[in-house]
Coordinates of C-alpha atoms in Angstrom, one line a residue:
M1 CA 169.9 4.3 158.8
T2 CA 168.0 6.8 156.5
S3 CA 164.5 6.0 155.3
G4 CA 163.8 5.7 151.6
G5 CA 162.3 9.2 151.5
D6 CA 165.3 10.7 153.2
N7 CA 167.7 8.9 150.8
R8 CA 165.8 10.1 147.8
A9 CA 165.9 13.7 149.1
R10 CA 169.6 13.4 149.6
L11 CA 170.1 12.0 146.0
L12 CA 168.0 14.9 144.7
A13 CA 170.1 17.4 146.6
L14 CA 173.2 15.9 145.0
Y15 CA 171.7 15.9 141.6
A16 CA 170.6 19.6 141.9
T17 CA 174.1 20.6 143.1
M18 CA 175.8 18.8 140.2
W19 CA 173.5 20.5 137.7
R20 CA 174.2 23.9 139.2
I21 CA 177.9 23.2 138.8
R22 CA 177.5 21.9 135.3
A23 CA 175.3 24.8 134.2
F24 CA 177.7 27.3 135.8
E25 CA 180.7 25.8 133.9
E26 CA 178.9 25.6 130.6
T27 CA 177.7 29.2 130.9
A28 CA 181.2 30.4 131.9
L29 CA 182.6 28.6 128.8
A30 CA 180.0 30.3 126.6
A31 CA 180.9 33.7 128.1
H32 CA 184.6 33.0 127.5
R33 CA 184.1 32.1 123.9
A34 CA 182.0 35.3 123.5
G35 CA 185.0 37.3 124.7
E36 CA 183.3 38.3 127.9
I37 CA 185.9 36.6 130.2
P38 CA 189.6 37.5 129.9
G39 CA 192.0 34.6 130.3
P40 CA 191.4 30.9 130.2
L41 CA 189.1 28.9 132.5
H42 CA 189.7 25.6 134.2
V43 CA 186.3 23.9 134.3
S44 CA 185.3 20.8 136.2
I45 CA 182.8 19.3 133.8
G46 CA 182.6 15.6 134.6
Q47 CA 183.9 15.9 138.1
E48 CA 180.8 17.4 139.8
A49 CA 180.1 14.4 142.0
V50 CA 183.2 15.0 144.2
A51 CA 182.4 18.6 145.1
A52 CA 178.7 17.8 145.6
G53 CA 179.2 14.6 147.6
I54 CA 181.8 16.1 149.9
C55 CA 180.3 19.5 150.6
L56 CA 176.8 18.1 151.4
N57 CA 178.5 16.8 154.6
L58 CA 180.1 20.0 155.6
R59 CA 178.8 22.6 158.0
S60 CA 178.6 26.3 157.2
D61 CA 181.5 27.0 159.5
D62 CA 183.7 24.3 158.0
R63 CA 186.4 25.6 155.7
I64 CA 187.5 24.5 152.3
T65 CA 190.6 25.2 150.1
S66 CA 190.5 24.6 146.4
N67 CA 192.8 24.5 143.4
H68 CA 192.7 26.1 139.9
R69 CA 189.6 24.0 139.0
G70 CA 187.6 25.4 141.9
H71 CA 184.2 26.7 140.6
G72 CA 182.4 23.5 141.6
H73 CA 183.9 23.5 145.1
A74 CA 182.9 27.1 145.7
L75 CA 179.3 26.5 144.5
A76 CA 178.9 23.3 146.5
K77 CA 180.1 25.1 149.6
G78 CA 177.5 27.9 149.2
A79 CA 179.4 30.7 147.4
G80 CA 176.9 33.1 145.8
V81 CA 176.5 32.5 142.1
Q82 CA 176.2 36.2 141.2
G83 CA 179.4 37.0 143.0
M84 CA 181.2 34.1 141.2
M85 CA 179.9 35.2 137.8
D86 CA 180.8 38.8 138.5
E87 CA 184.3 37.7 139.5
L88 CA 184.8 35.8 136.3
L89 CA 183.8 38.8 134.2
G90 CA 185.9 41.1 136.3
R91 CA 183.1 43.1 137.7
A92 CA 183.0 45.1 141.0
G93 CA 180.4 42.8 142.6
G94 CA 182.7 39.8 142.4
H95 CA 183.7 37.9 145.5
C96 CA 187.1 39.4 145.1
R97 CA 185.8 42.7 143.7
G98 CA 186.6 41.6 140.2
K99 CA 190.4 41.5 140.9
G100 CA 191.0 37.8 141.4
G101 CA 189.2 36.1 138.5
S102 CA 188.5 32.4 138.0
M103 CA 191.5 30.9 139.8
H104 CA 191.3 33.1 143.0
I105 CA 187.6 33.0 143.9
A106 CA 187.2 33.1 147.7
D107 CA 184.1 33.6 149.9
F108 CA 185.0 33.7 153.5
S109 CA 181.3 34.1 154.5
V110 CA 180.7 30.4 153.6
G111 CA 184.2 29.1 154.6
M112 CA 185.6 29.1 151.1
L113 CA 189.2 30.1 151.7
G114 CA 190.1 30.4 148.1
A115 CA 190.9 28.7 144.8
N116 CA 194.6 28.6 144.0
G117 CA 196.5 28.8 140.8
V118 CA 199.6 27.2 142.4
V119 CA 199.5 23.4 142.2
A120 CA 199.3 22.0 145.8
G121 CA 199.1 25.6 147.0
G122 CA 195.9 25.0 149.0
I123 CA 197.3 22.1 151.1
P124 CA 199.5 24.1 153.5
I125 CA 196.7 26.8 153.7
A126 CA 194.2 24.1 154.8
V127 CA 196.6 22.7 157.3
G128 CA 197.3 26.2 158.8
A129 CA 193.6 26.8 158.9
A130 CA 193.0 23.5 160.7
Q131 CA 195.7 24.4 163.3
G132 CA 194.0 27.8 163.8
L133 CA 190.7 26.1 164.4
R134 CA 192.3 23.8 166.9
L135 CA 193.9 26.7 168.8
M136 CA 190.5 28.4 168.9
G137 CA 188.8 25.3 170.3
S138 CA 186.4 25.1 167.3
S139 CA 184.7 21.9 166.2
A140 CA 184.9 23.0 162.6
I141 CA 187.1 21.1 160.1
V142 CA 188.9 21.9 156.9
C143 CA 188.4 20.1 153.6
C144 CA 191.3 20.5 151.1
F145 CA 190.6 19.7 147.4
F146 CA 193.5 19.1 145.1
G147 CA 194.2 17.1 141.9
D148 CA 196.4 14.1 141.3
G149 CA 199.2 16.3 140.0
A150 CA 199.5 17.9 143.5
I151 CA 200.8 14.7 145.1
N152 CA 204.1 15.2 143.2
R153 CA 204.7 18.6 144.8
G154 CA 206.4 19.3 148.1
P155 CA 203.4 20.8 149.9
F156 CA 201.7 17.4 149.8
L157 CA 204.4 15.8 151.9
E158 CA 204.8 18.8 154.2
G159 CA 201.1 19.3 154.7
L160 CA 200.1 15.7 155.3
N161 CA 203.1 15.2 157.6
W162 CA 202.2 18.2 159.7
A163 CA 198.5 17.3 159.8
A164 CA 199.3 13.7 160.9
L165 CA 201.8 14.8 163.5
Y166 CA 199.4 17.1 165.2
R167 CA 196.2 15.1 164.4
L168 CA 194.6 18.1 162.8
P169 CA 191.0 18.2 161.6
V170 CA 191.6 18.1 157.9
L171 CA 189.9 16.0 155.2
F172 CA 192.3 15.8 152.2
V173 CA 190.4 15.2 149.0
C174 CA 192.4 14.1 145.9
E175 CA 190.4 14.4 142.7
D176 CA 192.2 12.0 140.6
N177 CA 191.2 12.5 136.9
G178 CA 194.3 10.8 135.6
V179 CA 195.7 13.8 133.9
A180 CA 198.0 16.5 135.3
A181 CA 197.3 19.3 132.9
F182 CA 198.1 17.6 129.5
T183 CA 200.1 14.7 130.9
R184 CA 198.9 11.3 131.9
A185 CA 199.4 10.9 135.7
E186 CA 201.1 7.5 135.4
A187 CA 203.8 9.0 133.2
V188 CA 205.0 11.4 136.0
T189 CA 203.9 9.6 139.2
A190 CA 206.0 6.8 140.7
G191 CA 204.5 4.2 142.9
P192 CA 200.9 3.4 143.6
G193 CA 199.7 6.9 144.0
A194 CA 197.9 9.2 146.4
A195 CA 196.4 6.7 148.9
A196 CA 199.6 4.9 149.4
R197 CA 201.6 8.1 149.9
A198 CA 199.1 9.3 152.5
E199 CA 199.2 6.0 154.4
A200 CA 203.0 6.2 154.4
L201 CA 202.7 9.6 156.1
G202 CA 200.4 8.3 158.7
V203 CA 197.1 9.6 157.2
P204 CA 194.5 6.9 156.7
A205 CA 193.3 6.9 153.1
F206 CA 190.1 5.6 151.4
S207 CA 189.3 5.3 147.7
V208 CA 186.0 5.8 146.0
D209 CA 184.4 6.0 142.6
G210 CA 184.4 9.8 142.1
N211 CA 181.7 9.6 139.4
D212 CA 179.2 8.1 141.9
A213 CA 177.9 11.0 143.9
G214 CA 176.0 8.7 146.3
A215 CA 179.2 6.7 147.0
V216 CA 181.2 9.9 147.6
D217 CA 178.5 11.2 149.9
A218 CA 178.5 8.0 152.0
L219 CA 182.2 7.9 152.4
A220 CA 182.5 11.6 153.0
A221 CA 179.9 11.3 155.8
R222 CA 181.9 8.7 157.6
L223 CA 185.3 10.5 157.2
V224 CA 184.0 13.9 158.1
A225 CA 182.5 12.5 161.3
E226 CA 185.9 10.9 162.1
V227 CA 187.8 14.0 161.5
R228 CA 185.4 16.1 163.5
G229 CA 185.5 13.6 166.3
G230 CA 189.2 14.1 166.8
A231 CA 190.6 11.1 164.9
G232 CA 193.0 13.2 163.0
P233 CA 193.3 13.8 159.2
R234 CA 191.9 11.5 156.5
L235 CA 192.5 11.3 152.8
L236 CA 189.6 10.6 150.4
H237 CA 190.9 9.5 147.0
A238 CA 188.2 9.9 144.3
T239 CA 188.8 8.6 140.8
T240 CA 187.0 10.7 138.2
F241 CA 187.3 11.9 134.6
R242 CA 187.7 15.4 133.2
L243 CA 185.5 15.6 130.1
M244 CA 187.1 18.8 128.8
G245 CA 190.6 19.9 128.1
H246 CA 192.9 21.4 130.7
T247 CA 191.6 24.9 130.0
S248 CA 188.9 26.6 128.0
T249 CA 191.5 27.1 125.2
D250 CA 192.5 23.5 125.1
P251 CA 190.6 21.4 122.5
A252 CA 192.1 18.2 124.1
A253 CA 193.2 17.0 120.7
W254 CA 195.8 14.9 122.6
R255 CA 193.1 12.8 124.1
D256 CA 191.5 9.7 122.5
E257 CA 188.0 10.5 121.3
G258 CA 186.8 7.0 122.1
E259 CA 187.9 7.4 125.7
V260 CA 185.9 10.6 126.1
A261 CA 182.8 9.1 124.4
A262 CA 183.0 6.1 126.7
A263 CA 183.4 8.3 129.8
R264 CA 180.3 10.3 128.9
T265 CA 178.1 7.2 129.3
H266 CA 179.0 7.0 133.0
E267 CA 179.7 10.6 134.0
P268 CA 178.2 11.7 137.3
I269 CA 175.0 13.4 136.2
T270 CA 174.0 10.7 133.7
R271 CA 174.5 8.1 136.5
M272 CA 172.6 10.0 139.1
R273 CA 169.7 10.6 136.7
A274 CA 169.4 6.9 136.0
R275 CA 169.4 6.2 139.7
L276 CA 166.7 8.7 140.4
L277 CA 164.6 7.4 137.6
A278 CA 164.9 3.9 139.2
E279 CA 163.9 5.5 142.5
G280 CA 160.6 6.6 140.9
L281 CA 161.4 10.2 139.8
T282 CA 159.9 11.3 136.5
P283 CA 161.9 12.6 133.6
K284 CA 159.9 15.8 133.8
A285 CA 160.9 16.4 137.4
L286 CA 164.6 15.9 136.6
D287 CA 164.4 18.0 133.5
A288 CA 163.0 20.8 135.7
I289 CA 166.1 20.7 137.9
E290 CA 168.3 21.0 134.9
G291 CA 166.2 23.9 133.5
D292 CA 166.3 25.8 136.8
A293 CA 170.0 25.5 137.0
R294 CA 170.5 26.7 133.5
A295 CA 168.1 29.6 134.0
E296 CA 169.9 30.6 137.2
M297 CA 173.3 30.7 135.5
S298 CA 172.0 32.5 132.4
Q299 CA 170.5 35.2 134.6
A300 CA 173.8 35.6 136.5
R301 CA 175.7 36.0 133.2
T302 CA 173.2 38.7 132.0
A303 CA 173.4 40.6 135.3
A304 CA 177.2 40.4 135.3
L305 CA 177.4 41.9 131.8
A306 CA 175.3 44.8 133.1
A307 CA 177.4 45.3 136.3
P308 CA 180.0 48.0 136.8
W309 CA 183.7 47.5 136.4
P310 CA 185.8 48.0 139.5
D311 CA 187.0 51.5 140.3
P312 CA 190.6 51.9 139.3
A313 CA 191.3 53.5 142.6
I314 CA 191.0 50.1 144.4
A315 CA 193.8 48.5 142.3
W316 CA 196.3 48.8 145.1
E317 CA 194.0 47.8 147.9
D318 CA 194.5 44.3 149.3
V319 CA 198.1 44.3 148.2
Q320 CA 200.4 43.4 151.1
D321 CA 203.0 46.0 151.9
I322 CA 204.0 44.9 155.4
G323 CA 207.7 45.5 155.8
A324 CA 208.0 47.8 152.9
V325 CA 210.6 50.5 153.3
E326 CA 209.3 54.0 153.1
E327 CA 211.0 56.4 150.8
P328 CA 212.9 59.1 152.8
A329 CA 211.5 62.6 152.5
R330 CA 213.3 64.7 149.9

């Protein structure tokens, strides 16, 4: 059992991570609206507790896979802020040298195997990585983040089946925000949903309020320990709420304004702030955490704008050509 001081420090760590994610997303949105970022962004404003609560329980050598809404996962796992901002702005210093952009950020140095623009695309990658770790005799695990829309795609069935069959060290995390792009999940999902489907495939599933960072942290701590201990895969089903539209270009006019207003009263950062105030933290101390996060992201944006573009000569590097047929000499 943790002491009161230890618990407060853990809550502060969650709060700081959530503010770094929120500040990054809001800064990226501002950069996009200023024309500094080409293409739309998928931000995770309102879903910060899931990334923060899960990744606080992962080791540096653990791996994660993500989806199209992956900035928060990358930050929580330790990906460098400057490399992420450079990547969004297409600069040479980006984690993918400015060639991948928002939906393809990866930082292997911290175990972030990549965001993925294909719905459910990260699930088989996570399972393959877990099988590789098993073959290498490693005690590291893989955490696989995906949205509720992914459970209606084939890789969900294939990935969970394989992981359960071989008792692989994977923690599957379904961030259920109730909306698949612009469509209500219940309109396109038969049956009771992610947890029931996982159980049917032999993967024990557990649900949590994904807006409560402390609850996510506590459940993740238990499940990560079980997965690392050889118990096989687990699924953590976190219900949350996406405060923004599907992309940075979506004003979410299809959503009820009252629903969003109500959600803002119990979104993760607001809830954690109230909890920390009850723990005896001062508003000034908590405001400082927010201010530090905003300053960090603003500085990263400024630095990215001053950074060089990639050399056109690297355009064809990293492109797989295995098996390509060489043109005969003329």
